[in-house]
mmCIF file of C-alpha atoms in Angstrom:
data_model
loop_
_atom_site.group_PDB
_atom_site.id
_atom_site.type_symbol
_atom_site.label_atom_id
_atom_site.label_comp_id
_atom_site.label_asym_id
_atom_site.label_seq_id
_atom_site.Cartn_x
_atom_site.Cartn_y
_atom_site.Cartn_z
ATOM 1 C CA UNK A 96 81.374 92.336 108.566
ATOM 2 C CA UNK A 97 80.206 91.804 104.986
ATOM 3 C CA UNK A 98 78.973 88.580 103.398
ATOM 4 C CA UNK A 99 82.071 87.236 101.681
ATOM 5 C CA UNK A 100 80.539 84.232 99.905
ATOM 6 C CA UNK A 101 80.669 85.906 96.474
ATOM 7 C CA UNK A 102 84.275 86.972 97.007
ATOM 8 C CA UNK A 103 85.252 83.413 97.964
ATOM 9 C CA UNK A 104 83.684 82.192 94.726
ATOM 10 C CA UNK A 105 85.700 84.773 92.772
ATOM 11 C CA UNK A 106 88.877 83.722 94.546
ATOM 12 C CA UNK A 107 88.137 80.041 94.070
ATOM 13 C CA UNK A 108 88.858 79.466 97.759
ATOM 14 C CA UNK A 109 86.480 78.470 100.558
ATOM 15 C CA UNK A 110 88.066 79.535 103.840
ATOM 16 C CA UNK A 111 87.995 77.337 106.917
ATOM 17 C CA UNK A 112 88.664 80.386 109.106
ATOM 18 C CA UNK A 113 86.758 83.251 107.531
ATOM 19 C CA UNK A 114 88.244 85.727 110.011
ATOM 20 C CA UNK A 115 91.553 85.508 108.112
ATOM 21 C CA UNK A 116 89.896 86.722 104.922
ATOM 22 C CA UNK A 117 88.068 89.437 106.845
ATOM 23 C CA UNK A 118 91.321 90.677 108.366
ATOM 24 C CA UNK A 119 92.951 90.707 104.936
ATOM 25 C CA UNK A 120 90.354 93.234 103.773
ATOM 26 C CA UNK A 121 90.748 95.709 106.647
ATOM 27 C CA UNK A 122 92.644 98.885 105.764
ATOM 28 C CA UNK A 123 94.437 100.682 108.567
ATOM 29 C CA UNK A 124 92.151 103.709 108.134
ATOM 30 C CA UNK A 125 89.157 101.553 109.103
ATOM 31 C CA UNK A 126 90.882 100.378 112.275
ATOM 32 C CA UNK A 127 91.683 103.962 113.232
ATOM 33 C CA UNK A 128 87.990 104.871 113.029
ATOM 34 C CA UNK A 129 86.505 101.582 114.251
ATOM 35 C CA UNK A 130 88.899 100.002 116.768
ATOM 36 C CA UNK A 131 86.080 98.032 118.433
ATOM 37 C CA UNK A 132 84.885 96.491 115.157
ATOM 38 C CA UNK A 133 88.300 95.696 113.691
ATOM 39 C CA UNK A 134 91.193 95.575 116.173
ATOM 40 C CA UNK A 135 93.790 94.749 113.479
ATOM 41 C CA UNK A 136 94.466 95.928 109.927
ATOM 42 C CA UNK A 137 95.789 93.815 107.060
ATOM 43 C CA UNK A 138 99.356 95.154 107.330
ATOM 44 C CA UNK A 139 100.814 92.055 109.032
ATOM 45 C CA UNK A 140 99.148 89.788 106.487
ATOM 46 C CA UNK A 141 100.439 92.045 103.719
ATOM 47 C CA UNK A 142 103.983 91.526 105.018
ATOM 48 C CA UNK A 143 103.606 87.747 104.938
ATOM 49 C CA UNK A 144 101.828 87.744 101.586
ATOM 50 C CA UNK A 145 104.641 89.725 99.983
ATOM 51 C CA UNK A 146 107.127 87.055 101.076
ATOM 52 C CA UNK A 147 104.941 84.137 99.938
ATOM 53 C CA UNK A 148 104.271 85.777 96.578
ATOM 54 C CA UNK A 149 107.950 86.494 95.995
ATOM 55 C CA UNK A 150 108.880 82.894 96.787
ATOM 56 C CA UNK A 151 106.214 81.341 94.545
ATOM 57 C CA UNK A 152 107.039 83.581 91.586
ATOM 58 C CA UNK A 153 110.777 82.982 92.050
ATOM 59 C CA UNK A 154 110.173 79.234 92.217
ATOM 60 C CA UNK A 155 108.134 79.260 89.002
ATOM 61 C CA UNK A 156 110.768 81.317 87.175
ATOM 62 C CA UNK A 157 113.474 78.931 88.398
ATOM 63 C CA UNK A 158 111.453 76.041 86.969
ATOM 64 C CA UNK A 159 111.399 77.810 83.580
ATOM 65 C CA UNK A 160 114.070 77.733 80.873
ATOM 66 C CA UNK A 161 117.327 76.416 82.409
ATOM 67 C CA UNK A 162 119.360 78.976 80.476
ATOM 68 C CA UNK A 163 117.766 81.937 82.288
ATOM 69 C CA UNK A 164 120.390 83.834 84.257
ATOM 70 C CA UNK A 165 120.004 85.154 87.789
ATOM 71 C CA UNK A 166 119.775 88.699 86.447
ATOM 72 C CA UNK A 167 117.052 87.779 83.958
ATOM 73 C CA UNK A 168 114.983 85.978 86.577
ATOM 74 C CA UNK A 169 115.425 88.889 88.992
ATOM 75 C CA UNK A 170 114.127 91.363 86.415
ATOM 76 C CA UNK A 171 111.155 89.154 85.584
ATOM 77 C CA UNK A 172 110.271 88.668 89.239
ATOM 78 C CA UNK A 173 110.458 92.420 89.858
ATOM 79 C CA UNK A 174 108.092 93.067 86.953
ATOM 80 C CA UNK A 175 105.645 90.385 88.083
ATOM 81 C CA UNK A 176 105.409 91.475 91.728
ATOM 82 C CA UNK A 177 105.517 95.238 91.208
ATOM 83 C CA UNK A 178 102.662 97.295 92.663
ATOM 84 C CA UNK A 179 101.000 98.133 89.342
ATOM 85 C CA UNK A 180 100.817 94.462 88.351
ATOM 86 C CA UNK A 181 99.332 93.464 91.712
ATOM 87 C CA UNK A 182 96.844 96.336 91.589
ATOM 88 C CA UNK A 183 95.654 95.284 88.142
ATOM 89 C CA UNK A 184 95.131 91.684 89.255
ATOM 90 C CA UNK A 185 93.277 92.867 92.372
ATOM 91 C CA UNK A 186 91.093 95.069 90.195
ATOM 92 C CA UNK A 187 90.274 92.141 87.906
ATOM 93 C CA UNK A 188 88.798 90.197 90.843
ATOM 94 C CA UNK A 189 87.118 93.297 92.336
ATOM 95 C CA UNK A 190 89.044 93.152 95.612
ATOM 96 C CA UNK A 191 88.670 96.892 96.040
ATOM 97 C CA UNK A 192 84.911 96.480 96.383
ATOM 98 C CA UNK A 193 85.412 94.469 99.574
ATOM 99 C CA UNK A 194 87.919 96.724 101.339
ATOM 100 C CA UNK A 195 86.986 98.071 104.760
ATOM 101 C CA UNK A 196 88.020 101.736 104.626
ATOM 102 C CA UNK A 197 87.779 104.728 106.904
ATOM 103 C CA UNK A 198 85.506 107.541 105.752
ATOM 104 C CA UNK A 199 88.368 109.772 104.702
ATOM 105 C CA UNK A 200 90.086 107.037 102.696
ATOM 106 C CA UNK A 201 86.758 106.107 101.109
ATOM 107 C CA UNK A 202 86.102 109.707 100.113
ATOM 108 C CA UNK A 203 89.604 109.962 98.666
ATOM 109 C CA UNK A 204 89.031 107.108 96.225
ATOM 110 C CA UNK A 205 90.793 104.536 98.368
ATOM 111 C CA UNK A 206 89.125 101.581 96.646
ATOM 112 C CA UNK A 207 90.951 102.383 93.441
ATOM 113 C CA UNK A 208 94.363 103.332 94.794
ATOM 114 C CA UNK A 209 97.089 101.000 93.475
ATOM 115 C CA UNK A 210 98.811 100.919 96.875
ATOM 116 C CA UNK A 211 95.617 99.717 98.582
ATOM 117 C CA UNK A 212 94.811 97.179 95.863
ATOM 118 C CA UNK A 213 98.311 95.727 95.829
ATOM 119 C CA UNK A 214 98.320 95.547 99.614
ATOM 120 C CA UNK A 215 94.977 93.773 99.908
ATOM 121 C CA UNK A 216 96.025 91.215 97.277
ATOM 122 C CA UNK A 217 99.179 90.389 99.236
ATOM 123 C CA UNK A 218 97.106 90.147 102.435
ATOM 124 C CA UNK A 219 94.638 87.759 100.794
ATOM 125 C CA UNK A 220 97.543 85.595 99.583
ATOM 126 C CA UNK A 221 98.781 85.376 103.171
ATOM 127 C CA UNK A 222 95.278 84.541 104.405
ATOM 128 C CA UNK A 223 95.048 81.660 101.917
ATOM 129 C CA UNK A 224 98.470 80.410 102.991
ATOM 130 C CA UNK A 225 97.627 80.493 106.708
ATOM 131 C CA UNK A 226 94.203 78.948 106.188
ATOM 132 C CA UNK A 227 95.060 76.188 103.705
ATOM 133 C CA UNK A 228 98.830 75.902 103.487
ATOM 134 C CA UNK A 229 101.601 76.816 101.071
ATOM 135 C CA UNK A 230 100.532 74.346 98.365
ATOM 136 C CA UNK A 231 97.076 75.922 98.160
ATOM 137 C CA UNK A 232 98.610 79.403 98.233
ATOM 138 C CA UNK A 233 100.946 78.430 95.383
ATOM 139 C CA UNK A 234 98.017 77.181 93.285
ATOM 140 C CA UNK A 235 96.074 80.347 94.084
ATOM 141 C CA UNK A 236 98.957 82.631 93.060
ATOM 142 C CA UNK A 237 99.762 80.761 89.857
ATOM 143 C CA UNK A 238 96.101 80.853 88.850
ATOM 144 C CA UNK A 239 95.891 84.601 89.439
ATOM 145 C CA UNK A 240 99.196 85.285 87.678
ATOM 146 C CA UNK A 241 98.674 82.880 84.763
ATOM 147 C CA UNK A 242 98.290 85.661 82.190
ATOM 148 C CA UNK A 243 101.272 87.651 83.479
ATOM 149 C CA UNK A 244 103.495 84.557 83.622
ATOM 150 C CA UNK A 245 102.631 83.640 80.035
ATOM 151 C CA UNK A 246 103.371 87.196 78.922
ATOM 152 C CA UNK A 247 106.713 87.114 80.716
ATOM 153 C CA UNK A 248 107.584 83.801 79.060
ATOM 154 C CA UNK A 249 106.826 85.246 75.613
ATOM 155 C CA UNK A 250 108.688 88.505 76.080
ATOM 156 C CA UNK A 251 111.664 87.081 77.926
ATOM 157 C CA UNK A 252 113.734 88.918 80.497
ATOM 158 C CA UNK A 253 114.513 92.097 78.606
ATOM 159 C CA UNK A 254 116.048 94.725 80.898
ATOM 160 C CA UNK A 255 113.601 97.474 81.821
ATOM 161 C CA UNK A 256 114.312 101.050 80.738
ATOM 162 C CA UNK A 257 115.707 102.095 84.120
ATOM 163 C CA UNK A 258 118.136 99.164 84.149
ATOM 164 C CA UNK A 259 119.201 99.879 80.563
ATOM 165 C CA UNK A 260 119.809 103.532 81.391
ATOM 166 C CA UNK A 261 121.783 102.586 84.499
ATOM 167 C CA UNK A 262 123.985 100.230 82.472
ATOM 168 C CA UNK A 263 124.531 102.813 79.731
ATOM 169 C CA UNK A 264 125.489 105.527 82.217
ATOM 170 C CA UNK A 265 127.856 103.161 84.041
ATOM 171 C CA UNK A 266 129.500 102.228 80.744
ATOM 172 C CA UNK A 267 130.233 105.926 80.220
ATOM 173 C CA UNK A 268 131.680 106.117 83.745
ATOM 174 C CA UNK A 269 129.265 108.854 84.764
ATOM 175 C CA UNK A 270 127.399 109.441 88.021
ATOM 176 C CA UNK A 271 124.281 107.280 88.552
ATOM 177 C CA UNK A 272 121.002 108.710 87.207
ATOM 178 C CA UNK A 273 118.808 110.523 89.733
ATOM 179 C CA UNK A 274 114.997 110.611 89.446
ATOM 180 C CA UNK A 275 113.012 113.568 90.773
ATOM 181 C CA UNK A 276 109.272 114.195 90.873
ATOM 182 C CA UNK A 277 108.685 117.695 89.469
ATOM 183 C CA UNK A 278 104.870 117.651 89.385
ATOM 184 C CA UNK A 279 101.904 115.719 90.757
ATOM 185 C CA UNK A 280 98.373 116.552 89.644
ATOM 186 C CA UNK A 281 94.873 115.152 90.023
ATOM 187 C CA UNK A 282 92.860 113.674 92.915
ATOM 188 C CA UNK A 283 94.388 111.024 95.181
ATOM 189 C CA UNK A 284 92.655 108.163 93.351
ATOM 190 C CA UNK A 285 93.772 109.406 89.919
ATOM 191 C CA UNK A 286 97.140 111.102 90.423
ATOM 192 C CA UNK A 287 99.522 111.748 87.563
ATOM 193 C CA UNK A 288 103.207 112.225 88.273
ATOM 194 C CA UNK A 289 105.872 113.891 86.149
ATOM 195 C CA UNK A 290 109.480 112.876 86.731
ATOM 196 C CA UNK A 291 112.835 114.111 85.448
ATOM 197 C CA UNK A 292 115.937 111.958 85.290
ATOM 198 C CA UNK A 293 119.270 113.717 85.669
ATOM 199 C CA UNK A 294 122.928 112.798 85.439
ATOM 200 C CA UNK A 295 125.319 115.277 87.032
ATOM 201 C CA UNK A 296 122.497 117.859 87.197
ATOM 202 C CA UNK A 297 121.843 117.555 83.458
ATOM 203 C CA UNK A 298 118.243 116.626 82.592
ATOM 204 C CA UNK A 299 118.313 113.677 80.202
ATOM 205 C CA UNK A 300 114.620 112.819 80.059
ATOM 206 C CA UNK A 301 111.155 113.519 81.365
ATOM 207 C CA UNK A 302 108.140 111.214 81.734
ATOM 208 C CA UNK A 303 104.639 111.036 83.174
ATOM 209 C CA UNK A 304 102.530 108.223 84.608
ATOM 210 C CA UNK A 305 99.866 107.242 87.110
ATOM 211 C CA UNK A 306 102.531 106.191 89.603
ATOM 212 C CA UNK A 307 106.011 107.443 90.399
ATOM 213 C CA UNK A 308 107.421 104.144 89.137
ATOM 214 C CA UNK A 309 105.722 104.360 85.743
ATOM 215 C CA UNK A 310 106.736 108.035 85.415
ATOM 216 C CA UNK A 311 110.356 107.093 86.175
ATOM 217 C CA UNK A 312 110.184 104.371 83.522
ATOM 218 C CA UNK A 313 108.951 106.866 80.921
ATOM 219 C CA UNK A 314 111.664 109.348 81.917
ATOM 220 C CA UNK A 315 114.285 106.618 81.496
ATOM 221 C CA UNK A 316 112.816 105.691 78.103
ATOM 222 C CA UNK A 317 113.053 109.315 77.010
ATOM 223 C CA UNK A 318 116.645 109.528 78.214
ATOM 224 C CA UNK A 319 117.617 106.334 76.385
ATOM 225 C CA UNK A 320 116.221 107.637 73.115
ATOM 226 C CA UNK A 321 118.169 110.886 73.558
ATOM 227 C CA UNK A 322 121.424 109.152 74.468
ATOM 228 C CA UNK A 323 121.236 106.635 71.640
ATOM 229 C CA UNK A 324 120.892 109.411 69.121
ATOM 230 C CA UNK A 325 123.934 111.176 70.570
ATOM 231 C CA UNK A 326 126.254 108.167 70.637
#
């Protein structure tokens, strides 16, 4: 396996059991091609890391302004732990450079895929927690998410476009909005999705983005603008 001393410096964590960090970096495609070198992928660690991350972020939001409602904190937590946010943080610390990938995943731009970057970040969080405990994992997460937490504190818990559209449609006693991918273009590592949002088979908006989630958000934004002008 690779020399991980530089990565540990970037993470600000010196592991007692380096095998935990190594496992956190192993994509399932690598295991499929190299079962003797890496018997386990990072998927189990990813599962644990997702839970630890959600708890730590929820705890920090709870410790924030006492007037924040459950709904506001839920929206903030969702924004902070969403895949695109995790992928950006992973990219900032070059986690993708250390991923163990199968040849096909490597050729397909796997080091830059948001799903892989978000997953490896969650796996590393779990590795820190198992190696050094929850307190160390909390410090690690809050350090990584410092910028995003400050941004969330400044902007407050404004409902996202999809939530706003859902509330507006419900207020009009109409069927819930339905999102549908109508196009996907580009290579796997740089896909661009186009999504339509419909209500009762009527197209209200269309949006594009590098992920289905961001495309849905843009479609909802488009629909909101249309609906507000037709009130």
